[in-house]
Amino acid sequence: MTQIKTEIIGVGTELLLGQIANTNAQWISEQMAENGFNVFHHAVVGDNLQRVMAQFEQSGKRSDVIIVTGGLGPTEDDMTREAFQKISNLEMVENGPSMDKIEAFFKKRNSVMTENNRRQARLFKGAEVIDNHVGMAPGMVVRHQNNIWIFLPGVPREMKAMITNTVLPYLKQHTGEHTVIKSTMLRFTGIGESRLEAELKDIIHSQSNPTVAPLAQNEGVAIRVTAKASSAKEALNLIENTKQQILSKVGAHFYGSDEQTLPEKVSGLLKDQGLFIGAAESLTGGMFMDRLISLRGASAVCRGGIVCYDVKVKENVLGVSPETIQQYGTISEQCAAEMAENICSVLDADVGISFTGAAGPETEEGNPPGTVFIGIHQVGKDTVVRKCIFQGDRNTIRERSVIKGFELVMNLLEKEY
């Protein structure tokens, strides 16, 4: 096989109903990528014999290695083995060592084994047994019509042990695949996905190895860079070279890699500069400060926040001038500026941020839903207020306001304000 095409199938109606998240497929894909195997398809099929058979037939035609999780238990709805037997006509036999282990399991617990538990020891004749050291049902590797079929229990801890200890070494030995796949996520804010893609169109159109893919994210947009090489070091070098090409074009919007978040970036900048931040939050209701305080070490950068939703709190607690509110309203540039400045005084903070606006669904003070003013003030510097128009429902507008707030603070601290 010149390029190994791998597929992962999850068997279980509970996956389709959303009662259980299909975390097995995600984890297996990560492990396969780390070991140089390309996963081309994910599939989920319920506990229905005909549908499982149909899925197996389709997967066998398009993939070289098919990893199946689930459906190996003792009950009637565990039909992975039966479905594969019908499409392959392979003989099933009871595996003695596996049966001994199952019987010992019940004996040790002084419980009676029901007859249906014998189903778990049924394996295809000639299959390579994958021992289950943390559960009962064994897994197996079956070679059929130029495909490698790997059947594993659906219980994550059992499946993971089998993948790590047996499946990956087997695949490397029998496929000759000795490469690794590495990926990194480059995260950007203050730039839309379409513009980011336009700025990087030359890199994207000429990609081969590494590959480059723009992705929309909750906190902005990201670029996934994936490289395949004979060693992890070589793959990481390829990624680094492409990363530098990308940053040379859109580096002004870059804030971190992989799992780094905007709040983590801002917290790090505050800590490095020895600054404390305070927040005056009207429509966001404390969401901005909650994101910061959720991080470890928040006490080194956070003074606190005031949720000033009601106009009286803005006036009596935060000290916003009644004249400002009477003349311009609470949803205004002027009110946002005073909120950002006053929070620094009230909480003895070096940096203040304020949020005021109309989250909807009704128009407020003549402002349509999505109208938001975000004030930023650093002691000793001019106050800046950004007017934003966000789309979405009430909570989406609040979320986007918080994200924009972190972007503005980051820009301030990086002197790109």
Coordinates of C-alpha atoms in Angstrom, one line a residue, residues 24 43-44 84 148 202 267 285 301 304 375 380 382 390 395 397:
N24 CA -13.1 7.4 20.7
A43 CA -18.5 6.8 10.5
V44 CA -21.1 6.1 13.2
F84 CA -18.9 -8.7 9.7
I148 CA -7.0 -4.9 7.8
D202 CA -0.6 32.1 -2.4
S267 CA -3.1 37.5 31.3
G285 CA -22.6 41.0 33.2
V301 CA -3.3 40.5 37.2
G304 CA -11.9 42.7 40.1
G375 CA -13.9 51.5 26.6
G380 CA -1.5 57.9 32.1
D382 CA -5.8 58.5 26.5
F390 CA -22.4 42.5 16.4
N395 CA -25.8 35.6 24.3
I397 CA -23.6 39.4 21.2

